[in-house]
Tab-separated table of C-alpha atoms in Angstrom:
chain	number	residue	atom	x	y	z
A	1	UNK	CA	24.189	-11.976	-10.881
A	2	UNK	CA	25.803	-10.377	-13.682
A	3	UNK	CA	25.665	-6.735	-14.331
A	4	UNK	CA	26.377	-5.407	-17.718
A	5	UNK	CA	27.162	-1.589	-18.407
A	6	UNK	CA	27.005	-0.763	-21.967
A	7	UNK	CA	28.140	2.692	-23.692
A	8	UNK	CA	25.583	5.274	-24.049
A	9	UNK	CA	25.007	5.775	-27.464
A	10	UNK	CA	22.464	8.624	-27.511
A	11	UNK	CA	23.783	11.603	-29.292
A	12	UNK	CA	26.537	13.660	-27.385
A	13	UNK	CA	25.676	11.399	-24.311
A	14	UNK	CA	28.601	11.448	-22.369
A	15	UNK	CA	27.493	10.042	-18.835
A	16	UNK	CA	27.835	6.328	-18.370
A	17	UNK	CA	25.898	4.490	-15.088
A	18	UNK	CA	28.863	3.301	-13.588
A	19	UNK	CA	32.247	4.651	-11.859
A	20	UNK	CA	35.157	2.651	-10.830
A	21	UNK	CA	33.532	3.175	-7.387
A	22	UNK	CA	30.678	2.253	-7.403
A	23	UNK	CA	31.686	-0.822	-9.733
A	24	UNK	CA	34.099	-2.297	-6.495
A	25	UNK	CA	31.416	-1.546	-4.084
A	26	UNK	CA	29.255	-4.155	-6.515
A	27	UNK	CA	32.159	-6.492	-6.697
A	28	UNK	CA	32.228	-6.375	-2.946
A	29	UNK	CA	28.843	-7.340	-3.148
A	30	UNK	CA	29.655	-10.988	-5.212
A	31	UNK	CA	28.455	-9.193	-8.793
A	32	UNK	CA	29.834	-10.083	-11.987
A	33	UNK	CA	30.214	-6.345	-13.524
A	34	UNK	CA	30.727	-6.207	-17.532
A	35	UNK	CA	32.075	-3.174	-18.960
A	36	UNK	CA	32.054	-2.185	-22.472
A	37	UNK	CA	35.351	-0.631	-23.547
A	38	UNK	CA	35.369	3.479	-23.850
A	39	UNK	CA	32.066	3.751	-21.648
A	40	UNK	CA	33.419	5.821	-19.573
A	41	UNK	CA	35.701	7.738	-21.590
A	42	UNK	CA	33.464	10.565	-22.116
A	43	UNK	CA	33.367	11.173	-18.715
A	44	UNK	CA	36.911	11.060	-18.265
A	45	UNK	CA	37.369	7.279	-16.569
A	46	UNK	CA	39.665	5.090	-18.612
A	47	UNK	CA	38.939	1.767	-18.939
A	48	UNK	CA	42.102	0.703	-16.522
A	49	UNK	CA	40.321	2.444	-13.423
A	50	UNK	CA	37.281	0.012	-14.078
A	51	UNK	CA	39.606	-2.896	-14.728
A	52	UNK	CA	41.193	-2.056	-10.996
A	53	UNK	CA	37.917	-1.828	-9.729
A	54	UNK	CA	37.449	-5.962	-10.607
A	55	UNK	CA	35.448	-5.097	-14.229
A	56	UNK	CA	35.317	-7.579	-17.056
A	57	UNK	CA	36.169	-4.993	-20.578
A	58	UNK	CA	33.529	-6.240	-23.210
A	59	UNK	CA	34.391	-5.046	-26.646
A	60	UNK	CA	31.167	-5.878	-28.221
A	61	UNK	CA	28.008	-4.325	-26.577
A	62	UNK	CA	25.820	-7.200	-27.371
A	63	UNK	CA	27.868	-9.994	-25.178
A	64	UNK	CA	26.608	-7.654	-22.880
A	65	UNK	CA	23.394	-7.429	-23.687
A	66	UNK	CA	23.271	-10.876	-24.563
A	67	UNK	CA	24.930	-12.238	-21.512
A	68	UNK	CA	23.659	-9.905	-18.247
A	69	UNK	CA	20.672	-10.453	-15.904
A	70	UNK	CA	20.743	-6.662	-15.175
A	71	UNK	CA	21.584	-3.990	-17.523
A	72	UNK	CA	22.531	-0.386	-16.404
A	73	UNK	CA	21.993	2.290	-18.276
A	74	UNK	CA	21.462	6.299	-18.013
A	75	UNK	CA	19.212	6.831	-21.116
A	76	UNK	CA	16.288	4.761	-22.736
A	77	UNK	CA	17.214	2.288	-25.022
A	78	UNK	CA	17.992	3.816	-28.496
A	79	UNK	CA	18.398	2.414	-31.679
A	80	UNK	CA	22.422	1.310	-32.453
A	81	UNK	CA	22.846	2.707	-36.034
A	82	UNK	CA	26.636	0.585	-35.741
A	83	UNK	CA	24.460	-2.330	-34.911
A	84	UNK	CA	21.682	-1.432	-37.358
A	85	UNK	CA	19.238	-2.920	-34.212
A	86	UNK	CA	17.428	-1.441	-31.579
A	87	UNK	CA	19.133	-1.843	-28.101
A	88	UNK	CA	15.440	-3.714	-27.130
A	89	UNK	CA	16.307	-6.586	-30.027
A	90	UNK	CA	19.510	-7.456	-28.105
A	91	UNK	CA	17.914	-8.097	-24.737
A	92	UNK	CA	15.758	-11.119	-23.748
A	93	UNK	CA	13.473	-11.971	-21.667
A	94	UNK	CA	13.345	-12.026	-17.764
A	95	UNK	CA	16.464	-9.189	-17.904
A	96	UNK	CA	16.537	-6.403	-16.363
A	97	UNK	CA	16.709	-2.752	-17.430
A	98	UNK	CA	17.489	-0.121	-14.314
A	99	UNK	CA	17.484	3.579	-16.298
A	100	UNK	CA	15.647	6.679	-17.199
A	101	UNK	CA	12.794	4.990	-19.452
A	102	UNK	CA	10.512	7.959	-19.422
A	103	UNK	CA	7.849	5.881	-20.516
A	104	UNK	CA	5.067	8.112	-20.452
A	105	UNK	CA	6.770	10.258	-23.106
A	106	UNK	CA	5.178	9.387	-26.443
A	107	UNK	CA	8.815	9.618	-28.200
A	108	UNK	CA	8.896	6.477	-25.901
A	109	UNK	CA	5.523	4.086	-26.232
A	110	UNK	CA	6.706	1.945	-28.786
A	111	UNK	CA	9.778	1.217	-27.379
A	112	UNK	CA	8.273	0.586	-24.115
A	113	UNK	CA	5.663	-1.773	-25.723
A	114	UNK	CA	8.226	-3.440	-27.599
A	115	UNK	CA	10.013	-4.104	-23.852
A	116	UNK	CA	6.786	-5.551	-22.642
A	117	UNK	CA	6.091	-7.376	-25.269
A	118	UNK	CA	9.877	-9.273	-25.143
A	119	UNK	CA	9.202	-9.992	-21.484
A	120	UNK	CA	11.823	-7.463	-20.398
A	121	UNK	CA	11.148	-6.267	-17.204
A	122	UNK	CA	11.986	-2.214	-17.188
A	123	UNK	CA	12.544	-0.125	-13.821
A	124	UNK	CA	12.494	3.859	-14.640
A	125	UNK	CA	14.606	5.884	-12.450
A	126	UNK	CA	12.402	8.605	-13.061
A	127	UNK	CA	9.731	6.990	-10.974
A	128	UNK	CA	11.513	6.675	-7.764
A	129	UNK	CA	9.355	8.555	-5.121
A	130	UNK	CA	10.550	11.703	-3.007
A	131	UNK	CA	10.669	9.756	0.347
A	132	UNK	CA	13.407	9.663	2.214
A	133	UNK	CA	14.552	6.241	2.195
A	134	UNK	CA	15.208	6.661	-1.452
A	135	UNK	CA	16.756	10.002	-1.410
A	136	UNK	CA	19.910	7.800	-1.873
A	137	UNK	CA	18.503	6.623	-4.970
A	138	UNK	CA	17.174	9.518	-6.915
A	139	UNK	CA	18.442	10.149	-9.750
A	140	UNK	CA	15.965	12.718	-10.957
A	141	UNK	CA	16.889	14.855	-8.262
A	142	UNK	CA	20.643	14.647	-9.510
A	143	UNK	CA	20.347	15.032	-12.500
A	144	UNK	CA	17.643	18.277	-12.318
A	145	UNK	CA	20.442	19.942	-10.444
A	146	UNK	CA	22.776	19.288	-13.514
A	147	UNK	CA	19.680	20.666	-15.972
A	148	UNK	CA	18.777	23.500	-13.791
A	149	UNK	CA	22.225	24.999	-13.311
A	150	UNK	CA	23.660	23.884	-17.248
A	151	UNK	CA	20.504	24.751	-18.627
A	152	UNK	CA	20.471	28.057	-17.292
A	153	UNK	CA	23.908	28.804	-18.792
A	154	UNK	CA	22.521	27.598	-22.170
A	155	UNK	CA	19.670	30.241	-21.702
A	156	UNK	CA	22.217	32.677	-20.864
A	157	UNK	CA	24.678	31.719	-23.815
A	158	UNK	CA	21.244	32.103	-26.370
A	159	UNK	CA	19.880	35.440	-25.631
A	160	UNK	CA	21.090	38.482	-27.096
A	161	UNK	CA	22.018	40.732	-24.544
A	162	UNK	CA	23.749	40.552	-20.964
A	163	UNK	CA	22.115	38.734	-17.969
A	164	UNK	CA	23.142	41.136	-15.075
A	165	UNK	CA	23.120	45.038	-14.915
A	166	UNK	CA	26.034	46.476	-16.896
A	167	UNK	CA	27.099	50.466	-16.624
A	168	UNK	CA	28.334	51.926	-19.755
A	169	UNK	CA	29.730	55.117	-20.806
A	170	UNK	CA	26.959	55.688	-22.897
A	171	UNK	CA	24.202	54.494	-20.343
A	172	UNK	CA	22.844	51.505	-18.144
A	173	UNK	CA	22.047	48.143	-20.193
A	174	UNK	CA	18.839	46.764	-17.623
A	175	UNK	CA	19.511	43.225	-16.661
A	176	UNK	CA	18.018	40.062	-18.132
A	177	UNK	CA	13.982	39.065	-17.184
A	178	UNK	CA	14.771	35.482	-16.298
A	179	UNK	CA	11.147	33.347	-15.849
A	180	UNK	CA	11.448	30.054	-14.000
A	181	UNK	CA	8.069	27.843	-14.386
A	182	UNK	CA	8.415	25.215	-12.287
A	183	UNK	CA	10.806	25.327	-9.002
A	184	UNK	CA	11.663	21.768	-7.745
A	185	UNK	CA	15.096	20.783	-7.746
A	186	UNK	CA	15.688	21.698	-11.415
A	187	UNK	CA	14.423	25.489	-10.962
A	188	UNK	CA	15.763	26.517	-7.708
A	189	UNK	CA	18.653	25.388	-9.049
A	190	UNK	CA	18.401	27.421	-12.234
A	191	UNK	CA	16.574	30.603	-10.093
A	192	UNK	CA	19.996	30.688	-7.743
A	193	UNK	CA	22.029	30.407	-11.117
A	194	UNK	CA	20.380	32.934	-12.812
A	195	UNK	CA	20.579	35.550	-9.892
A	196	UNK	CA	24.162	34.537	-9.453
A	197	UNK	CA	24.240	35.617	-12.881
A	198	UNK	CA	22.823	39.171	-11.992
A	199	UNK	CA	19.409	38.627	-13.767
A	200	UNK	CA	15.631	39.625	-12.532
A	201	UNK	CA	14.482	36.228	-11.577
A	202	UNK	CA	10.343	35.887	-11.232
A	203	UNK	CA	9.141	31.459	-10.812
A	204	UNK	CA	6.293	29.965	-10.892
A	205	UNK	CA	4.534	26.732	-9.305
A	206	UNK	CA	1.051	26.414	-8.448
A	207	UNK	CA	2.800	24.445	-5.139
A	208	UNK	CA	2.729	27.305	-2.328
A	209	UNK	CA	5.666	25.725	-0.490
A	210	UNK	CA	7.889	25.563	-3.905
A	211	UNK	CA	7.373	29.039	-4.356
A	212	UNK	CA	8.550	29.847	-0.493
A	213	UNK	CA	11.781	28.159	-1.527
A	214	UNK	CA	12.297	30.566	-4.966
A	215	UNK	CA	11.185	33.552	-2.615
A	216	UNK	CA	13.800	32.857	-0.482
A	217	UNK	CA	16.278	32.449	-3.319
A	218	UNK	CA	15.123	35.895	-4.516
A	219	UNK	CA	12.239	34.722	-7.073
A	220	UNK	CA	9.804	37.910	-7.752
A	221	UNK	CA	6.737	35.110	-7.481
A	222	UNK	CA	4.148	35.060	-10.697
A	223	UNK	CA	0.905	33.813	-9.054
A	224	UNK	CA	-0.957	31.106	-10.906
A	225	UNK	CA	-3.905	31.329	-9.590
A	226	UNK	CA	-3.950	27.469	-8.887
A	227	UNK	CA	-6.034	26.860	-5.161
A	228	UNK	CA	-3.460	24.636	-3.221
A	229	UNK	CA	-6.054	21.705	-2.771
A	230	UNK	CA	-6.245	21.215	-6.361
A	231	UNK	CA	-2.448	21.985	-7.195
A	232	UNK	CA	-0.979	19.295	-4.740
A	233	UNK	CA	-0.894	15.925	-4.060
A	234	UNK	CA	-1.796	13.833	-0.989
A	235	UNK	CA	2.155	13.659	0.013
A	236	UNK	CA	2.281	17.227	-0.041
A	237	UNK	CA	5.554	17.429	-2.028
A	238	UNK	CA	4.350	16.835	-5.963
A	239	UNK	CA	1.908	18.460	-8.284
A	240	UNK	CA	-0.909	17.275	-9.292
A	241	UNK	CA	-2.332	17.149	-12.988
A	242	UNK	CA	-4.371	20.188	-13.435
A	243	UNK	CA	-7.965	19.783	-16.009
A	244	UNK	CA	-8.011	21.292	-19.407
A	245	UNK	CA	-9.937	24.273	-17.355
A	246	UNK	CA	-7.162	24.982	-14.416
A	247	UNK	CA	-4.432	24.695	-17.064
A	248	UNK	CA	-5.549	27.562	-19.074
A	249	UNK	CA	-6.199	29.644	-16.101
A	250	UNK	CA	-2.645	28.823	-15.246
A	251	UNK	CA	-1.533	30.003	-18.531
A	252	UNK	CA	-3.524	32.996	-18.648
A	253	UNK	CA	-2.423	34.143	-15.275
A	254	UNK	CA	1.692	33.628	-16.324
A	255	UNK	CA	1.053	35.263	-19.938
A	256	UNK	CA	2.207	38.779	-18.824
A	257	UNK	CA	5.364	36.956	-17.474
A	258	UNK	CA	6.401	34.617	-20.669
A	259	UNK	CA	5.491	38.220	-22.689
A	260	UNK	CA	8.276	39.859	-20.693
A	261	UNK	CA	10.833	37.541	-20.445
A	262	UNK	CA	14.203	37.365	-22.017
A	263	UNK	CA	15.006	33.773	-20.971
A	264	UNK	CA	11.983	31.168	-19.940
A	265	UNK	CA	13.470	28.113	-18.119
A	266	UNK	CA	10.536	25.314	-18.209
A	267	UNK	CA	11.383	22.439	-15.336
A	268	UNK	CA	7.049	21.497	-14.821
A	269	UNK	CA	7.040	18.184	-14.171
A	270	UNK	CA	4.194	15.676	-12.967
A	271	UNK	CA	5.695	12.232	-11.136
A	272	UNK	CA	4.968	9.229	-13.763
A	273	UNK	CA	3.189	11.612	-16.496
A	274	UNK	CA	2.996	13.740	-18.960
A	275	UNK	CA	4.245	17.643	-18.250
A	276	UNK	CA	1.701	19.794	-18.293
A	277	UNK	CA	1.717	22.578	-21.561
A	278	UNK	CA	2.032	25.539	-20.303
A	279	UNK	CA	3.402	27.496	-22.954
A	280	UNK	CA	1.547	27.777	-26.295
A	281	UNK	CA	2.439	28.462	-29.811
A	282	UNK	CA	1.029	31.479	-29.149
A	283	UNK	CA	2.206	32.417	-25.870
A	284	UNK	CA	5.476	32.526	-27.356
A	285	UNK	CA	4.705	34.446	-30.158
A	286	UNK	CA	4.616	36.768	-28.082
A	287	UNK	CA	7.764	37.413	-26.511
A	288	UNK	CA	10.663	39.355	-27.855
A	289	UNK	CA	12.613	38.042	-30.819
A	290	UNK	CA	16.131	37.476	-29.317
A	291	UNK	CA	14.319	35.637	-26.039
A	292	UNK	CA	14.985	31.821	-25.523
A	293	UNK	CA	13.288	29.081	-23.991
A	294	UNK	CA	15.208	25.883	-22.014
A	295	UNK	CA	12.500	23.269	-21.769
A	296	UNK	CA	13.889	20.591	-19.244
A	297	UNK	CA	10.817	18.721	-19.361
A	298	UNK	CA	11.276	17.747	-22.758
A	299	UNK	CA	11.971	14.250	-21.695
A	300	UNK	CA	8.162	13.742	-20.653
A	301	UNK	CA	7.030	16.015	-23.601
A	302	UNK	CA	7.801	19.350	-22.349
A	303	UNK	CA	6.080	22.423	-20.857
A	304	UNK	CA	6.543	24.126	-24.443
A	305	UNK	CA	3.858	23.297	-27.054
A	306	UNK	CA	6.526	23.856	-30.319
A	307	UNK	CA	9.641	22.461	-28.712
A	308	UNK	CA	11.456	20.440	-30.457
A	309	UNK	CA	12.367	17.466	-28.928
A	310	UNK	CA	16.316	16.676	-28.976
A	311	UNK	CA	17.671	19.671	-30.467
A	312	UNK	CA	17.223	23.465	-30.624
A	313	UNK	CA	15.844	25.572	-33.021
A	314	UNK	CA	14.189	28.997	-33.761
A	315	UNK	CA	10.428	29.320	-34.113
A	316	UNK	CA	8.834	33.082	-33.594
A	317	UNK	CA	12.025	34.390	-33.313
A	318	UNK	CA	12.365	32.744	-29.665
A	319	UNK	CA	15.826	30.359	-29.460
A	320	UNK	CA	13.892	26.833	-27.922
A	321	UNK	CA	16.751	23.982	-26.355
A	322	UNK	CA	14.616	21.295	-26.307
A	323	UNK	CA	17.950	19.062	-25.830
A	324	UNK	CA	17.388	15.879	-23.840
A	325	UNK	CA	20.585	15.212	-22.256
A	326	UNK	CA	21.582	18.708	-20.649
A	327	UNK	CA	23.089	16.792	-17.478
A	328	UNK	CA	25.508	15.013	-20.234
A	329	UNK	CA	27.348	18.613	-20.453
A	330	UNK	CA	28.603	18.190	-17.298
A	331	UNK	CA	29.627	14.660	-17.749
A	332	UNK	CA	31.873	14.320	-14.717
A	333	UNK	CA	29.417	15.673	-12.101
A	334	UNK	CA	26.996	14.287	-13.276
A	335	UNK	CA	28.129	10.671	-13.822
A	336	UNK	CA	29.321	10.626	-10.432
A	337	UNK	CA	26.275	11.242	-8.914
A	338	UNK	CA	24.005	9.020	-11.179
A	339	UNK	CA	26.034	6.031	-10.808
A	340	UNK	CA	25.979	6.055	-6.910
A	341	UNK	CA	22.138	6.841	-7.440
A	342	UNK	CA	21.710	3.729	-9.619
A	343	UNK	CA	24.588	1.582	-7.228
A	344	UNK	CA	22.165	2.448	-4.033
A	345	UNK	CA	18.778	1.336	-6.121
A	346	UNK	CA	20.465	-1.688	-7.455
A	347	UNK	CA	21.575	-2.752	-3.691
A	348	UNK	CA	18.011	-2.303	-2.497
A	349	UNK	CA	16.813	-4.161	-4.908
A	350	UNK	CA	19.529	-7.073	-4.453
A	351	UNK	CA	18.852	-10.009	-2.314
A	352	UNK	CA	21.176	-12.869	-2.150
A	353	UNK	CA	22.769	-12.283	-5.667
A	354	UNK	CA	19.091	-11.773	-7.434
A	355	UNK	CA	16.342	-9.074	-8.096
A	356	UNK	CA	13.610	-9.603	-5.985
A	357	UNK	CA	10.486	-6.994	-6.417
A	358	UNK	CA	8.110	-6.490	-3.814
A	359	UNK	CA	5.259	-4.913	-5.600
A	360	UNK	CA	3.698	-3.360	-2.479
A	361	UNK	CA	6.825	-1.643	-1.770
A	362	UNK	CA	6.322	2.404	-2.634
A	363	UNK	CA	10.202	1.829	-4.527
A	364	UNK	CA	9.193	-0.740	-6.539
A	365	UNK	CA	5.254	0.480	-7.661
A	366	UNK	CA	7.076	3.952	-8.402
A	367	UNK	CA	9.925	2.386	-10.627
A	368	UNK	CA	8.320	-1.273	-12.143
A	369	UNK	CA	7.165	-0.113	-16.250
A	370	UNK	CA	6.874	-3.449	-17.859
A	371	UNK	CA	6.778	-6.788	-16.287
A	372	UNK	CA	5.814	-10.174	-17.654
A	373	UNK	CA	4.829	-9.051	-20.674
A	374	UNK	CA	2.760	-6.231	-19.284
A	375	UNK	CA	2.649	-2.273	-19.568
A	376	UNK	CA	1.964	-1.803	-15.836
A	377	UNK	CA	3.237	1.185	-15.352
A	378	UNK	CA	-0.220	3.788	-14.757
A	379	UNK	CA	1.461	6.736	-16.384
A	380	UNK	CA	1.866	5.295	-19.382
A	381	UNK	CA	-0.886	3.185	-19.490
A	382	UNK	CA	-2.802	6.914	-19.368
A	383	UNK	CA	-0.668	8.622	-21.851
A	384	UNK	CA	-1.551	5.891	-24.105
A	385	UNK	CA	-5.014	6.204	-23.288
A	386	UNK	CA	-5.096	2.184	-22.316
């Protein structure tokens, strides 16, 4: 089986899905591993550490394409303006694609039709579940760490005044409101940042037990109002997607908390779907010019009605990051952990040198998007109202 690892080519993408590591651990494992020169450069591994490691160097990214069974990758496929092609018109059929496809993300349905419809089949890290045979594997998780505590520190950077308590000589400067909506990995990370940072920290999560965990970080907890048998799903560990009606109860009852707050760090997710909207046009409208938001979720459409997805702008006065690739600023962390995250799914998955998919394995239903020439994935398939 051959394994090709192209360079990301999203804008200031910096991450790459394999490190000299994990690329002799597949070697070990009878892979073929091709490596396109500079991949790893932004992350600071040269291409002699991946030669070492038993790598083939690829100049050209589509002998890669053109060549490998399985193709790993840390973003969706993009369009290659150096190519003038779309990273989808240099694969073929029967391949494989292990990476964050996001596909429920409209920014994302025609590429992910485009995949079925070339017979690609697409696994999306962001679908592995929260069990703990695949802890090993996810990705999310490692990456929300990287978002929650960088993102944070682009909140911070954005706002126009200091985060913690300061003493003057000509009075006390009150510290930063910080507002955390949504505390799974990604906002208990950014809740212990911020606090670490000196700030008032209140969260939010209509999940009872994810608000224990920011009270115990020091969260002042907004309540949402959200009755737990609606708010959580059968496993107990995810949210589930609110109607029209709960949502703007939700948003009513964390209005007095977006009014107040200096920095708003949005991390809402739903597993395989759409985040939920939580903040409206004009929710923030209504905070204080000078305030910022950080919406993590951008990559599923974000919790922020007017954020721009991919870069960050001004709208009411509020500072919005609605940049994709926050774990990318931390290139070195954060490649480390996603390539042993992808190594540990691709082993799974490996049987005797080949991808085999057992579609009644919890892994595989959480991950599999397209598949002989199908959309199967059912988060999609409901974003895109099929």
């Amino acid at each position: 089986m051959i394994i090709g690892i192209p360079k990301e080519i999203m804008h200031e993408e910096a991450r790459v899905a394999a490190i000299p590591e994990t690329v002799k651990k597949m070697v070990a494992d009878g892979l073929t591993v091709l490596f396109e020169k500079g991949a790893g450069l932004g992350a600071f591994y040269p291409d002699e550490l991946y030669v070492e490691a038993g790598a083939q160097i690829i100049e050209d990214c589509e002998e890669i394409f053109a060549k490998a069974d399985v193709i790993l990758k840390v973003k969706e496929p993009q369009f290659n303006t150096k190519k003038n092609k779309h990273e989808i018109d240099m694969m073929h059929a029967g391949q494989y694609i292990i990476t964050f496809i996001h596909p429920a993300a409209p920014v994302n349905h025609e590429m992910v039709k485009n995949m079925a419809s070339k017979g690609i089949i697409g696994l999306t890290l962001d679908g592995i579940p929260r069990i703990s045979r695949a802890q090993s594997m996810d990705a999310l998780s490692s990456m929300s760490t990287c978002a929650g505590y960088k993102g944070m520190l682009m909140g911070a950077s954005d706002i126009a005044k200091f985060m913690p308590l300061i003493g003057t000589a000509v009075g006390m400067i009150k510290p930063a409101n910080v507002f955390v909506i949504g505390t799974g990995v990604a906002g208990l990370r950014a809740v212990a940042t911020a606090k670490s940072l000196g700030a008032q920290v209140f969260s939010a999560d209509i999940r009872p037990e994810a608000n224990e965990q920011a009270a115990s970080l020091g969260a002042k907890i907004v309540d949402t109002g959200i009755p737990k048998e609606i708010a959580v799903a059968p496993d107990g560990k995810h949210a589930m997607k609110l109607s029209d009606e709960w949502l703007a109860k939700e948003r009513a009852n964390i209005s007095e908390a977006v009014k107040n707050a200096d920095i708003i760090f949005c991390s809402a997710l739903l597993q395989g779907e759409m985040a939920p909207v939580l903040l409206t046009d004009e929710m923030v409208a209504s905070m204080r010019p000078g305030s910022a938001i950080v919406d993590i979720s951008i990559d599923q459409g974000g919790n922020c009605a007017i954020t721009s997805a991919g870069i960050k702008d001004v709208k009411h006065g509020v500072t919005i990051e609605g940049i994709k690739n926050i774990p990318g600023q931390l290139p070195t962390s954060s490649t480390w952990m996603f390539a042993h995250n992808i190594y540990n799914l691709l082993k799974y998955l490996n049987h005797g040198g080949k991808i085999e998919l057992d579609r009644n394995d919890e892994i595989v239903k959480g991950i599999l998007v397209t598949i002989g020439g199908e959309l199967v994935h059912q988060g999609a398939r409901n974003a895109m109202g099929l």
